[in-house]
Amino acid sequence: MALDYFAPGVYVEEVDRGSRPIEGISMSVAGFVGFTEDVRGDADLFKPLLITNWGQYLENFGRPGSDGFTDFDAYLPFAVQGWFQNGGGRCWVVSIGTKLPGTPAPEPQETATHLRTSAKKPSLSLNLQMPAQEGDRPVLPGSIDRVTVTIAESEPKPLETDDPDAEQPFNTGEFFKLIVQSGDDEPQVFPHLSINPQIDPALGDYVITALADNQLLTLTDISGDQGHPLTRRPANGRYEVAPPPYIAPLERLSRDIHGVRDDRQGIQGLFEIDEVAMIACPDLMRAYQSELLDLDQIHAVIEGMLSSCENSFPGPAYRMAVIDPPPVKLRRGNQPVKPEEQKPQDVAQWLTSFNRRSMFGALYYPWIKVANPRKNNRPIMVPPCGHMMGIWCRTDESRGVYKAPANETPRGVLGLAYEPNMREQELLNPLGINCIRNFANYNRGYKVWGARTLVEPDNIQWRYISVRRLISYIEKSIELGTQWVVFEPNDEDLWARVTRTVEGFLTRLWRDGALFGASPAEAFYVKCDGELNTPDTMMLGRLYVEVGVSPVRPAEFVIFRISQWSPNQ
């Protein structure tokens, strides 16, 4: 409204009186924590990185030309690949290292970048100059810029003469130029180089001598002393020199996995990314199998994941943790066993012993068998969390967040570590353990045959994954979609606008089939009136809105009652 009108005329004013539609948030973004083959490109050790496809994962967490998997069978690559295979879209990946903690440090030549001749014979090896370690804080590879080395054509040094007709030295083809580039720094250029230690200084420089004092690289001549320098010359090309792998001491592993929220590292770093709605740490099981963490330490990490999902102050809690059953038989002294040795009663006994319940957690059994590209596609047993979260995302896209992510076929699965039958699932399902079943007898293949959270069995209100995620979707969408209300005049006009905004959002959900009821009035209600907002609450600057919804629930048990019937009876 204009404050003053002095001259006659027509005045046009914009007045915002309508409600603003609420756009639903995405609940289909995952976060993964574990070991990777490499940390390069845009990736930093311990820091979450957005990945949108498998190729992008290879660019940042796999070595050049590699399949992206590891020699020690880290589970993270399998989980991320399973995520994309089963319909997953965006995800955030945190690498906690490229070697298992406690692994002996490799020799410099093992981690060096080897340059070869045009005939594929050894020529030079390059290593980074690592800064000195400060105190007990390790030097992280992610904190050091990788160095790019370019080998290009060059020629002998020109003669130092004033005679323009003087004949220049003959170019034997052995000379090359080496360009060193670190980050955005000015490139260092070294021309007229040769791999011949006896090169005439008037013609060129021996490459090892020329870069002896370089602060970025350490060079080693691995060509031998046989043959002409031309045949030992490194081939032209662009090469990347990476720092040696970070190998954590055993006492740091649990801290590296958990991370630091303020530094946006580890699992805690994922909770600083608003769009991450589901979290898993598949290599927690690799650490357990390798006896790097004991069962109590595994429980501590899982407890931390669940607690962080439950506490999302100041907004509503909306994330869920998908955890894997550790392959353990408690009667064997808490020592890890092969996944195929863990029977349904073992995982039931483990969960009872762990005794941690949460509506923001989900557990799947058994482990799954997938192909291992690093070992010629021979099968390997891996935790199911990545494949299961991919199915969550697939169900969100095809049906909606309100549809239970079950009765779906997991893609990329060759078999199961153990095939539970119906009687065994009768033991696990009431405990909130979701089974993956083989329905070969029905010609239906493998199916995810459970959709429960890890809530207490008697808390049936939050029993199903789809209900928990639907309510989280509604809460978070309303929170973000009503930010415009803050500092608006708290009067009946605002109450009506907020009511229309929320009702419009819930009506769309009802039409999509997310809410139960023959009409919107049966499916939900929105209350924002003088009964809730009294003069006293308004004096405190508060606006109260009460929302009730009736979510649809999965038909977990389908019962047909069949009897003989005669129309004459």
XYZ file of N, CA and C in Angstrom, residues 276-371:
288
model
N 20.592 -35.113 1.942
C 20.821 -36.527 2.259
C 19.711 -37.026 3.177
N 18.982 -38.051 2.724
C 17.832 -38.557 3.473
C 18.003 -39.998 3.923
N 19.053 -40.681 3.460
C 19.322 -42.055 3.885
C 20.825 -42.262 3.939
N 21.303 -42.979 4.930
C 22.737 -43.077 5.196
C 23.118 -44.526 5.456
N 24.303 -44.907 4.962
C 24.816 -46.255 5.194
C 26.334 -46.210 5.280
N 26.889 -47.160 5.996
C 28.348 -47.285 6.127
C 28.712 -48.745 5.891
N 28.754 -49.184 4.625
C 28.976 -50.611 4.347
C 30.312 -51.131 4.842
N 31.359 -50.291 4.828
C 32.677 -50.783 5.224
C 32.842 -50.890 6.730
N 31.815 -50.566 7.463
C 31.821 -50.901 8.883
C 31.960 -52.412 9.042
N 31.342 -53.146 8.111
C 31.431 -54.605 8.149
C 32.801 -55.103 7.690
N 33.437 -54.381 6.748
C 34.794 -54.759 6.341
C 35.756 -54.584 7.514
N 35.603 -53.500 8.273
C 36.452 -53.277 9.442
C 36.235 -54.366 10.480
N 34.991 -54.822 10.622
C 34.704 -55.880 11.599
C 35.285 -57.214 11.144
N 35.105 -57.537 9.863
C 35.625 -58.805 9.359
C 37.150 -58.867 9.432
N 37.793 -57.713 9.230
C 39.257 -57.663 9.310
C 39.747 -57.490 10.741
N 38.819 -57.516 11.698
C 39.118 -57.388 13.124
C 39.835 -56.081 13.443
N 39.484 -55.033 12.699
C 39.984 -53.696 12.997
C 39.112 -53.027 14.055
N 37.837 -53.415 14.110
C 36.914 -52.947 15.133
C 36.216 -54.165 15.721
N 36.017 -54.160 17.033
C 35.293 -55.272 17.639
C 33.793 -54.973 17.631
N 33.011 -55.911 18.126
C 31.558 -55.793 18.032
C 31.039 -54.597 18.822
N 31.639 -54.320 19.965
C 31.206 -53.159 20.741
C 31.468 -51.852 19.994
N 32.589 -51.785 19.288
C 32.874 -50.584 18.503
C 31.911 -50.454 17.327
N 31.544 -51.572 16.732
C 30.539 -51.556 15.653
C 29.216 -51.026 16.204
N 28.839 -51.494 17.365
C 27.601 -51.027 17.986
C 27.658 -49.527 18.254
N 28.808 -49.028 18.658
C 28.943 -47.603 18.942
C 28.728 -46.767 17.690
N 29.258 -47.218 16.549
C 29.076 -46.470 15.303
C 27.615 -46.516 14.869
N 26.980 -47.706 14.941
C 25.567 -47.812 14.561
C 24.708 -46.943 15.464
N 25.007 -46.968 16.765
C 24.280 -46.120 17.702
C 24.430 -44.650 17.333
N 25.624 -44.242 16.956
C 25.836 -42.856 16.547
C 25.041 -42.491 15.302
N 24.951 -43.401 14.345
C 24.173 -43.148 13.135
C 22.690 -42.974 13.466
N 22.160 -43.881 14.291
C 20.739 -43.806 14.634
C 20.436 -42.558 15.449
N 21.296 -42.239 16.401
C 21.067 -41.055 17.225
C 21.111 -39.783 16.394
N 22.023 -39.720 15.442
C 22.102 -38.540 14.584
C 20.869 -38.415 13.699
N 20.324 -39.561 13.258
C 19.096 -39.516 12.460
C 17.917 -39.038 13.305
N 17.910 -39.395 14.566
C 16.802 -39.015 15.443
C 16.865 -37.555 15.858
N 18.062 -36.985 15.877
C 18.240 -35.600 16.314
C 18.579 -34.733 15.119
N 17.615 -33.969 14.661
C 17.823 -33.116 13.497
C 17.462 -31.675 13.816
N 17.722 -31.252 15.055
C 17.389 -29.890 15.483
C 18.089 -28.876 14.590
N 17.410 -27.778 14.196
C 16.099 -27.345 14.683
C 14.914 -27.872 13.880
N 15.152 -28.517 12.735
C 14.044 -29.001 11.929
C 13.615 -30.392 12.337
N 12.615 -30.947 11.662
C 12.147 -32.303 11.978
C 13.162 -33.348 11.524
N 13.190 -34.469 12.226
C 14.066 -35.572 11.834
C 13.484 -36.237 10.589
N 14.309 -36.423 9.569
C 13.794 -36.996 8.321
C 14.760 -37.994 7.684
N 15.923 -38.189 8.266
C 16.874 -39.138 7.693
C 16.689 -40.522 8.316
N 17.080 -41.550 7.548
C 17.049 -42.923 8.051
C 18.391 -43.584 7.784
N 18.803 -44.442 8.703
C 20.041 -45.199 8.560
C 19.702 -46.636 8.181
N 20.333 -47.120 7.110
C 20.172 -48.517 6.703
C 21.416 -49.261 7.180
N 21.234 -50.153 8.135
C 22.366 -50.845 8.735
C 22.405 -52.286 8.269
N 23.588 -52.873 8.372
C 23.797 -54.250 7.947
C 24.054 -55.126 9.161
N 23.589 -56.371 9.135
C 23.859 -57.259 10.278
C 25.309 -57.726 10.251
N 26.071 -57.499 11.306
C 27.449 -58.014 11.321
C 27.448 -59.527 11.290
N 28.313 -60.135 10.494
C 28.347 -61.611 10.417
C 28.960 -62.191 11.684
N 28.115 -62.472 12.641
C 28.595 -62.915 13.939
C 27.680 -63.999 14.487
N 28.275 -64.932 15.197
C 27.544 -65.890 16.021
C 27.971 -65.618 17.456
N 27.055 -65.097 18.256
C 27.432 -64.680 19.598
C 27.973 -65.834 20.432
N 27.524 -67.030 20.167
C 28.000 -68.169 20.951
C 29.426 -68.551 20.586
N 29.979 -67.899 19.562
C 31.374 -68.155 19.190
C 32.308 -67.063 19.728
N 31.865 -66.323 20.683
C 32.741 -65.339 21.298
C 32.842 -64.035 20.544
N 31.779 -63.658 19.861
C 31.714 -62.374 19.159
C 32.759 -62.239 18.057
N 33.255 -63.348 17.554
C 34.222 -63.291 16.472
C 33.479 -63.335 15.127
N 33.984 -62.582 14.130
C 33.304 -62.584 12.830
C 33.352 -63.958 12.166
N 32.291 -64.270 11.447
C 32.206 -65.512 10.692
C 31.901 -65.151 9.241
N 31.897 -66.132 8.390
C 31.506 -65.892 7.009
C 30.018 -65.546 6.958
N 29.617 -64.630 6.081
C 28.195 -64.236 6.034
C 27.261 -65.420 5.819
N 27.701 -66.414 5.057
C 26.824 -67.562 4.805
C 26.687 -68.463 6.026
N 27.523 -68.255 7.031
C 27.417 -69.051 8.257
C 26.439 -68.446 9.256
N 26.014 -67.226 9.012
C 25.090 -66.574 9.950
C 23.658 -66.966 9.604
N 23.020 -67.671 10.508
C 21.665 -68.152 10.306
C 20.655 -67.139 10.868
N 19.369 -67.279 10.511
C 18.365 -66.335 11.013
C 18.357 -66.205 12.530
N 18.522 -67.315 13.237
C 18.530 -67.214 14.697
C 19.739 -66.433 15.203
N 20.830 -66.427 14.433
C 22.020 -65.676 14.838
C 21.790 -64.177 14.732
N 21.184 -63.736 13.614
C 20.947 -62.299 13.454
C 19.878 -61.835 14.439
N 18.903 -62.706 14.749
C 17.899 -62.362 15.759
C 18.549 -62.228 17.129
N 19.464 -63.133 17.440
C 20.154 -63.074 18.729
C 21.036 -61.833 18.801
N 21.707 -61.501 17.683
C 22.547 -60.301 17.683
C 21.718 -59.045 17.923
N 20.577 -58.894 17.230
C 19.765 -57.693 17.389
C 19.215 -57.586 18.802
N 18.831 -58.725 19.370
C 18.352 -58.717 20.757
C 19.461 -58.302 21.710
N 20.685 -58.753 21.422
C 21.815 -58.392 22.269
C 22.179 -56.921 22.110
N 22.149 -56.425 20.880
C 22.439 -55.003 20.617
C 21.391 -54.132 21.299
N 20.141 -54.545 21.169
C 19.040 -53.933 21.923
C 18.899 -52.441 21.660
N 19.077 -52.018 20.413
C 18.875 -50.614 20.042
C 17.721 -50.548 19.062
N 16.705 -49.812 19.431
C 15.513 -49.681 18.602
C 15.369 -48.237 18.133
N 14.905 -48.068 16.915
C 14.701 -46.724 16.383
C 13.796 -46.794 15.162
N 12.844 -45.866 15.094
C 11.994 -45.784 13.916
C 12.742 -45.203 12.722
N 13.958 -44.682 12.957
C 14.758 -44.093 11.894
C 15.853 -45.036 11.402
N 15.690 -46.337 11.683
C 16.639 -47.337 11.218
C 15.933 -48.462 10.495
N 16.656 -49.116 9.594
C 16.138 -50.287 8.878
C 17.275 -51.293 8.743
N 16.932 -52.567 8.843
C 17.920 -53.647 8.825
C 17.475 -54.705 7.831
N 18.414 -55.150 6.979
C 18.105 -56.164 5.970
C 19.012 -57.379 6.162
N 18.433 -58.554 5.953
C 19.141 -59.829 6.063
C 18.664 -60.726 4.934
N 19.518 -61.540 4.325
C 20.943 -61.750 4.574
C 21.809 -60.859 3.684
N 23.134 -61.094 3.734
C 24.036 -60.456 2.787
C 23.749 -61.015 1.398
N 24.180 -60.293 0.391
C 23.872 -60.677 -0.991
C 25.149 -61.035 -1.741
N 24.983 -61.841 -2.768
C 26.104 -62.271 -3.603
C 26.093 -61.466 -4.904
N 27.209 -60.802 -5.197
C 27.325 -59.999 -6.412
C 28.642 -60.347 -7.112
N 28.784 -59.892 -8.346
C 30.014 -60.133 -9.097
C 31.104 -59.165 -8.644
